Every structure is written in C-alpha cells, then in structure tokens.
JSON list of C-alpha atoms and ligand atoms in Angstrom, two decimals:
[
{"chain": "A", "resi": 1, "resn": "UNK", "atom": "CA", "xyz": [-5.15, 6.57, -25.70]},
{"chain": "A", "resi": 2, "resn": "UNK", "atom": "CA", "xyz": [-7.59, 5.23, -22.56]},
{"chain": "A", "resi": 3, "resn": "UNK", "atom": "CA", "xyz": [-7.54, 6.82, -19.57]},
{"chain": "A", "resi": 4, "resn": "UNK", "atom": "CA", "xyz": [-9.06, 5.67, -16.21]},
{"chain": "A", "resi": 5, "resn": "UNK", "atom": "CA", "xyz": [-9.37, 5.84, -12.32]},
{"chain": "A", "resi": 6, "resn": "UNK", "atom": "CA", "xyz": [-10.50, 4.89, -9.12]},
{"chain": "A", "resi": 7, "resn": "UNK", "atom": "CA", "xyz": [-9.49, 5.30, -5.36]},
{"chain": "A", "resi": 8, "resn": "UNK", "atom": "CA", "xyz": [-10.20, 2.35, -3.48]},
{"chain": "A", "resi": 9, "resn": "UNK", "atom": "CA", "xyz": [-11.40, 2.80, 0.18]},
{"chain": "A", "resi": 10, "resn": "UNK", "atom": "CA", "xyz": [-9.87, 0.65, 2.97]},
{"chain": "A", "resi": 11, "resn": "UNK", "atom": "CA", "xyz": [-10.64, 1.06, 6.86]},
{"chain": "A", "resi": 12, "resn": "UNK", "atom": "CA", "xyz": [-8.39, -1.16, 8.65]},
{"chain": "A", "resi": 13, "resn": "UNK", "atom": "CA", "xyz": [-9.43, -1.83, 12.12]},
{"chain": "A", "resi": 14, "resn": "UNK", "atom": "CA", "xyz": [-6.08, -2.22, 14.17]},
{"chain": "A", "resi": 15, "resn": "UNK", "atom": "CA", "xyz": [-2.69, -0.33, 13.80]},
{"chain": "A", "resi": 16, "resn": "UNK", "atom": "CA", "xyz": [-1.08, -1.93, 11.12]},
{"chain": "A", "resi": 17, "resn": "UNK", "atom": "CA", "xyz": [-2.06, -4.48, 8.66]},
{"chain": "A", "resi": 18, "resn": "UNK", "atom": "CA", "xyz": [-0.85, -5.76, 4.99]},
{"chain": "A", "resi": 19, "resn": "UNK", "atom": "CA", "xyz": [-3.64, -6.52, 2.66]},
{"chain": "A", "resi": 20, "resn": "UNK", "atom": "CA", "xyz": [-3.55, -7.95, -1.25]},
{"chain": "A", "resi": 21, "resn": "UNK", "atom": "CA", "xyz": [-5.49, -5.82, -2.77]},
{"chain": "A", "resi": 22, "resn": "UNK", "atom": "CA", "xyz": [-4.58, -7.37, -6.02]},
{"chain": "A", "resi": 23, "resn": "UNK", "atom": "CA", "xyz": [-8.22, -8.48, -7.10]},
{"chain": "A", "resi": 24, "resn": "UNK", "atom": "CA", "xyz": [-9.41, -4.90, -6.54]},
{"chain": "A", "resi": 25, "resn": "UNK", "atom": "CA", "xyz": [-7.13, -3.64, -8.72]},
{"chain": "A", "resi": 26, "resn": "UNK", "atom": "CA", "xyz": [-7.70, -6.39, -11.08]},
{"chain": "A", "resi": 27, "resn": "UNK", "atom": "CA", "xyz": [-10.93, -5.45, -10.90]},
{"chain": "A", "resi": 28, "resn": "UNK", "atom": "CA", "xyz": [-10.05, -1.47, -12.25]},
{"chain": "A", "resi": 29, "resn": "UNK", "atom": "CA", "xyz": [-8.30, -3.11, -15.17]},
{"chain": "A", "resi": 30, "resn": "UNK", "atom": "CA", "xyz": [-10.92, -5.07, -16.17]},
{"chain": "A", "resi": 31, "resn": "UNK", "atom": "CA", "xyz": [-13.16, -2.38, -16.11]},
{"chain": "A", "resi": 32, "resn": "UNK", "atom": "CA", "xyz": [-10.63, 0.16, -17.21]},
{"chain": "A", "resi": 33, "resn": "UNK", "atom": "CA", "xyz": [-10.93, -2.32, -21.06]},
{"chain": "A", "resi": 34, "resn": "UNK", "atom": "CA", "xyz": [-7.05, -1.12, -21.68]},
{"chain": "A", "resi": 35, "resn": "UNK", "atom": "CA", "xyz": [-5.33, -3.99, -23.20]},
{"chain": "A", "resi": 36, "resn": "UNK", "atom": "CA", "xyz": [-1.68, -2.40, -23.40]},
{"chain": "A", "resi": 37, "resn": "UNK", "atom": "CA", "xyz": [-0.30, 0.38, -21.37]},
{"chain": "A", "resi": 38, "resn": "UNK", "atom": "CA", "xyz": [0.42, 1.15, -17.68]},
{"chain": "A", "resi": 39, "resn": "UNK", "atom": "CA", "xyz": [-1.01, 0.73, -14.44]},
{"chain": "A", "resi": 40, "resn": "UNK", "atom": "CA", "xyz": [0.05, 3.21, -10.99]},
{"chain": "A", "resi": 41, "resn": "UNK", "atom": "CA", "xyz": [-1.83, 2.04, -7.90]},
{"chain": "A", "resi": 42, "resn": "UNK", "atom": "CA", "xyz": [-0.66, 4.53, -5.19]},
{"chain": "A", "resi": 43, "resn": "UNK", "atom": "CA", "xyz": [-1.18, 5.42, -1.35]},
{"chain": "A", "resi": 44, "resn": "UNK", "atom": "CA", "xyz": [-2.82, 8.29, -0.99]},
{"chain": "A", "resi": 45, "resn": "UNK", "atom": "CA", "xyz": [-1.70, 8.72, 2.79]},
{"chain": "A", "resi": 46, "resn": "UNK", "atom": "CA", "xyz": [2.26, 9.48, 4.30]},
{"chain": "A", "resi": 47, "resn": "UNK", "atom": "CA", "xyz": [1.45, 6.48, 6.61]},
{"chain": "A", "resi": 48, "resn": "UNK", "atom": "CA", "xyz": [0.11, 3.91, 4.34]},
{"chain": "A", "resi": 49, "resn": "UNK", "atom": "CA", "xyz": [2.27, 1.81, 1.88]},
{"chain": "A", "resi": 50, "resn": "UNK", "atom": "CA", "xyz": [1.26, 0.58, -1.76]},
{"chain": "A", "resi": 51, "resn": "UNK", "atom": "CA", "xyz": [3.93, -2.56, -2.34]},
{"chain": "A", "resi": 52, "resn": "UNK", "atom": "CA", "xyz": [4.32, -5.74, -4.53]},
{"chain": "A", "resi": 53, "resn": "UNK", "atom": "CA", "xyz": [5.92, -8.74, -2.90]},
{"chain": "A", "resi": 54, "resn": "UNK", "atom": "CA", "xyz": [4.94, -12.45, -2.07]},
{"chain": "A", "resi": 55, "resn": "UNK", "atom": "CA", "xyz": [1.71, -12.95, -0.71]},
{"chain": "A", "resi": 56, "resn": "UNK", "atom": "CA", "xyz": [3.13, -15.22, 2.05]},
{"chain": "A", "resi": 57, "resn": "UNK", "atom": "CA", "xyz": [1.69, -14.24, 5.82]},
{"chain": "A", "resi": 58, "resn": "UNK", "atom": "CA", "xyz": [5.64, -15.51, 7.42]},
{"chain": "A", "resi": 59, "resn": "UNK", "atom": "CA", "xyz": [6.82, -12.91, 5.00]},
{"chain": "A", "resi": 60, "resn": "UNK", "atom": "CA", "xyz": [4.24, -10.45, 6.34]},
{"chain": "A", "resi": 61, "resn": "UNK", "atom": "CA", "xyz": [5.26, -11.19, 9.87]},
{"chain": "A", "resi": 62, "resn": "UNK", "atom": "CA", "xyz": [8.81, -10.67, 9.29]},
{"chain": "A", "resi": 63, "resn": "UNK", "atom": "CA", "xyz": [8.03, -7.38, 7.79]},
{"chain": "A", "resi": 64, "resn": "UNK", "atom": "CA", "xyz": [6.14, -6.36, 10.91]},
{"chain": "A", "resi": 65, "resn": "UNK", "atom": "CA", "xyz": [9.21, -7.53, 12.86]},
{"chain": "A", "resi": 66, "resn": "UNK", "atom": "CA", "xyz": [11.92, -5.80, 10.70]},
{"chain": "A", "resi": 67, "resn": "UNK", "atom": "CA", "xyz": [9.58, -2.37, 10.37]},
{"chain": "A", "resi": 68, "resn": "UNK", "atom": "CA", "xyz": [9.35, -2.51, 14.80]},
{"chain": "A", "resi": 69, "resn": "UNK", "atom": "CA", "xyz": [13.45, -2.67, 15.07]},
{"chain": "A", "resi": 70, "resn": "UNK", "atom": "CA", "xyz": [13.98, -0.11, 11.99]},
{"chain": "A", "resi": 71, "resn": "UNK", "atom": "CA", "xyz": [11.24, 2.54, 13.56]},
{"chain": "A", "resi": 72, "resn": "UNK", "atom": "CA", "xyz": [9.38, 1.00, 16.91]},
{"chain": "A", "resi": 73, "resn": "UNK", "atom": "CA", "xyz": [5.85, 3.06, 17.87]},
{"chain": "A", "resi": 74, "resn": "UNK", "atom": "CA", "xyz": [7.05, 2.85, 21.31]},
{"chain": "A", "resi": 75, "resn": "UNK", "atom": "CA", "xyz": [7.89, 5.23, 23.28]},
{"chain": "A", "resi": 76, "resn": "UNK", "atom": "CA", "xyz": [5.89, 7.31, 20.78]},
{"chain": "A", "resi": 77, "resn": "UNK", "atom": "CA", "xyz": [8.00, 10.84, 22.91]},
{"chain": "A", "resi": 78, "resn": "UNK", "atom": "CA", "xyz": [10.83, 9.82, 20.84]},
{"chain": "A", "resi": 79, "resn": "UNK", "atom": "CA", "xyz": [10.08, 10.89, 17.85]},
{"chain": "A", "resi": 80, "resn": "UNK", "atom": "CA", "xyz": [9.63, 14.85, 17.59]},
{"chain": "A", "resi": 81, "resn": "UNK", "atom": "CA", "xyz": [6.74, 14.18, 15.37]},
{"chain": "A", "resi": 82, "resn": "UNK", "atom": "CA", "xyz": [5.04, 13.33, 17.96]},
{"chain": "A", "resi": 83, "resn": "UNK", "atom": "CA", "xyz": [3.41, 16.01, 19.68]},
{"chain": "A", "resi": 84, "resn": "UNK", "atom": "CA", "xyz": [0.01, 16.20, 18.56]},
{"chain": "A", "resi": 85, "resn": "UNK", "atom": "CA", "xyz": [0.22, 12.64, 17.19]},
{"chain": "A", "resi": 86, "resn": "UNK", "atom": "CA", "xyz": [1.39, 9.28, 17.90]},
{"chain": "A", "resi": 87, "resn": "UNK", "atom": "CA", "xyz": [2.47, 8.09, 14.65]},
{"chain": "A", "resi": 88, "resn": "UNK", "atom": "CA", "xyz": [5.79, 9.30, 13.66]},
{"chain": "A", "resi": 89, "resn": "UNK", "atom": "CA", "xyz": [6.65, 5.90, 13.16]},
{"chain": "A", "resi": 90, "resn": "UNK", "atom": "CA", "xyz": [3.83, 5.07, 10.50]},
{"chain": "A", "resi": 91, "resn": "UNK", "atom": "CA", "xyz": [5.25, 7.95, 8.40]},
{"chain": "A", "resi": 92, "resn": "UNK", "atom": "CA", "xyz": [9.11, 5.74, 8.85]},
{"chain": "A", "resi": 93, "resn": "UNK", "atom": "CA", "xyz": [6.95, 2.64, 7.87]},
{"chain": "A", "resi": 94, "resn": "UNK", "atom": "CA", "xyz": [5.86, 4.15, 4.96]},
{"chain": "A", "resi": 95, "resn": "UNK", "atom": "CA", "xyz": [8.65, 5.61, 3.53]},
{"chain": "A", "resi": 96, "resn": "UNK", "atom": "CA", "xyz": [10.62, 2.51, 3.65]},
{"chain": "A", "resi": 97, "resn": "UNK", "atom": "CA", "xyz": [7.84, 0.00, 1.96]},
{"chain": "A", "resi": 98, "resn": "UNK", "atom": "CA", "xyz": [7.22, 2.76, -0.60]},
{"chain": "A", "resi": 99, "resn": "UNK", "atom": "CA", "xyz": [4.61, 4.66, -1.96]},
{"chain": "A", "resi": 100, "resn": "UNK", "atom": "CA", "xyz": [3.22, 3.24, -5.26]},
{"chain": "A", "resi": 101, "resn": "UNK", "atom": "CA", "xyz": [3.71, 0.81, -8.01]},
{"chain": "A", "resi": 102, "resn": "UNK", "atom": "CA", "xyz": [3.72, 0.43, -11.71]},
{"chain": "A", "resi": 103, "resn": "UNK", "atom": "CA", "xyz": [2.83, -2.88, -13.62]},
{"chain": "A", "resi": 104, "resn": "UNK", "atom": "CA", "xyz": [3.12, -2.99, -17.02]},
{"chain": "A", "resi": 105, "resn": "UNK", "atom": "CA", "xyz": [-0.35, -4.21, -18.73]},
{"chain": "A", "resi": 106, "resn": "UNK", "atom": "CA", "xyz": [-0.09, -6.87, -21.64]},
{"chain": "A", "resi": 107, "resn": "UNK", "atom": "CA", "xyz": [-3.32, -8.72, -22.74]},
{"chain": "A", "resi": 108, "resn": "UNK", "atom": "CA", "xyz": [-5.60, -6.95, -20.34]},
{"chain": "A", "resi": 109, "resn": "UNK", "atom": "CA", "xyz": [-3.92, -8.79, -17.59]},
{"chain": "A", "resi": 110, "resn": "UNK", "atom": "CA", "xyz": [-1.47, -7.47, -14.99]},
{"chain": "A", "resi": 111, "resn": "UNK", "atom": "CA", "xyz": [2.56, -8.51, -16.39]},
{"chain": "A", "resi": 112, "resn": "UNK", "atom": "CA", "xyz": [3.16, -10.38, -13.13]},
{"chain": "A", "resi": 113, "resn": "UNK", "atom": "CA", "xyz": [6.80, -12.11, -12.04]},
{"chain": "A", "resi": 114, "resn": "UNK", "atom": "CA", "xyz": [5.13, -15.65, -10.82]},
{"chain": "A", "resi": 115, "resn": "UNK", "atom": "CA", "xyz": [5.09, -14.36, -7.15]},
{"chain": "A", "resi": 116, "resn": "UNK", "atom": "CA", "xyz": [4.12, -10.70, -7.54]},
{"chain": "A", "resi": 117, "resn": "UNK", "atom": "CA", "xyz": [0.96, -9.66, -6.02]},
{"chain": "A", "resi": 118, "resn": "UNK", "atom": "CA", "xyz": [-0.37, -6.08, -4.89]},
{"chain": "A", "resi": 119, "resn": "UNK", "atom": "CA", "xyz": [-0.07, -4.95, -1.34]},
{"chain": "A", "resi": 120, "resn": "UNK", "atom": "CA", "xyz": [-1.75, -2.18, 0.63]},
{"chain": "A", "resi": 121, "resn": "UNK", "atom": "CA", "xyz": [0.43, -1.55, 3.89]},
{"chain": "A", "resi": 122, "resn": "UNK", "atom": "CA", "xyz": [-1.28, 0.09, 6.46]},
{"chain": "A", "resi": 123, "resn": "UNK", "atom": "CA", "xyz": [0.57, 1.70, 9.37]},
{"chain": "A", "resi": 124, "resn": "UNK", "atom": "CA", "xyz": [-1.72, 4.05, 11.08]},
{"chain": "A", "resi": 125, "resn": "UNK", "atom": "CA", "xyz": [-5.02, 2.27, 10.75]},
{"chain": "A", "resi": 126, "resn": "UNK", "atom": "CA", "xyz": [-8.48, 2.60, 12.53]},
{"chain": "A", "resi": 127, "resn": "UNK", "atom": "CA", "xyz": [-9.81, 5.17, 9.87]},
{"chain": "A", "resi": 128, "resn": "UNK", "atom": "CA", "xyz": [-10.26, 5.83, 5.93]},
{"chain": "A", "resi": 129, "resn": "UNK", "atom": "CA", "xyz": [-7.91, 5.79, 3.80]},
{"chain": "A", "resi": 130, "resn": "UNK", "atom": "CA", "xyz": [-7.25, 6.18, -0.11]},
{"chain": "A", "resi": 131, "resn": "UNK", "atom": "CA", "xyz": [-5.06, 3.99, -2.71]},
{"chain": "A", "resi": 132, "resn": "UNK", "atom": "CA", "xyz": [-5.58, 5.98, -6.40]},
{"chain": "A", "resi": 133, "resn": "UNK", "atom": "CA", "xyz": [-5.17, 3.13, -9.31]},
{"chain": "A", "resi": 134, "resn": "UNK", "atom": "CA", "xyz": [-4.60, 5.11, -12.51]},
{"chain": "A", "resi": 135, "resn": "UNK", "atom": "CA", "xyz": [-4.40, 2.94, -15.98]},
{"chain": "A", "resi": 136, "resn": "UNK", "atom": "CA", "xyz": [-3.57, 4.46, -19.23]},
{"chain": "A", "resi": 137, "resn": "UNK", "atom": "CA", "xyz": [-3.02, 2.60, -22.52]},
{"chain": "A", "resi": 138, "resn": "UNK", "atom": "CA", "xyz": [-4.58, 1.23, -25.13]},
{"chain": "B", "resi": 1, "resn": "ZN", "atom": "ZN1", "xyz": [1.90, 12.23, 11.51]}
]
C-alpha cells in the first residue's frame, strides 16, 4: 500500500472566507500516483472548516448568512469564550460545516457526485493556517 501527505498553507486576509481548494488537492493526488484507495483532506484549526458542496458563490453567501443567525461574532461578550479572544463564534462555525472529508479515489481521479467540489472554510482568518490531505491506496 501507498502512503502520502501534505498540509496545504492558506492565509486568508479578512474574517471569513470559503475557498475551493479542489485543484490543490488534485494536485496531492496526482502527485501522491495512488490509483485506488482513500483520500482525508482535513482542517488542522478548531476555527477553520474542510467541506464538499457546490461551488456556487449564492450558495456561499447563504452560508455566511445562515452561519451569522446560528452563531453571530457580535457582541463577541456573549460568548464565555471570549475573554482573551474574539472568536468563539469561529469555533461554532466550524463545528457545524465540519472538520474533514473523505473521497473515495478510482482511476487516479477524485470519485466526485457531478457537483462536489472541495472547500476550505475559514472563520477566523488574517493568519496561517493548515488543511492535512492524507491519501492511501494503491
Ligand atoms: Zn478560540
């Protein structure tokens, strides 16, 4: 069996953002040369999100709509999280957009639905962050 890794470096400049990172990842699997196995791609942060959904930017803005109702950043002294930081609601965020995903690999290619397509969700940006992509196989 194959193994390989990478973590992929992102520095998003404002809070929040959703970026398809699915040619990076592509990217690991070609170089990876596995044919047949599994792929994780993971966020390596509590306030970052790894995700697969449409790559449609209403869809993003409704998710950046639904995610302020469901846990708003404002006022940041509601959470009790917050008393050395302001981002108790990027950890929320997080949780409910999820932490990694798995595709299956067939034919060296990622086995997509049509729409599928690989997400990094940031919540806390404005510094480094992490997403592991892990590929075993054959
Ligand atoms: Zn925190």
């Amino acid at each position: 069996m194959k193994s390989y890794h990478k973590e992929l470096w992102f520095e998003v400049p404002t809070r929040r953002a959703f970026i398809n990172i699915t040619p990076q990842v592509e990217q690991c699997l070609a170089e990876s040369g596995i044919k047949e196995g599994l792929l994780l791609c993971n966020a390596m942060h509590i306030t970052a999100s790894v995700f697969i959904n449409d790559d449609e930017s209403g869809l993003h803005h409704d998710y950046e709509v639904w995610l302020e109702k469901l846990a708003p950043h404002e006022p940041v002294s509601q959470y009790r999280h917050n008393t050395y930081e302001d981002n108790a609601d990027a950890h929320m965020k997080r949780q409910v957009m999820g932490r990694e995903v798995v595709v299956a690999v067939t034919g060296g290619k990622l086995h997509f639905g049509t729409w599928e397509r690989i997400f990094y969700g940031e919540f806390d940006g404005r510094r480094k962050k992490r997403v592991l992509v892990k590929i075993i196989g054959e």
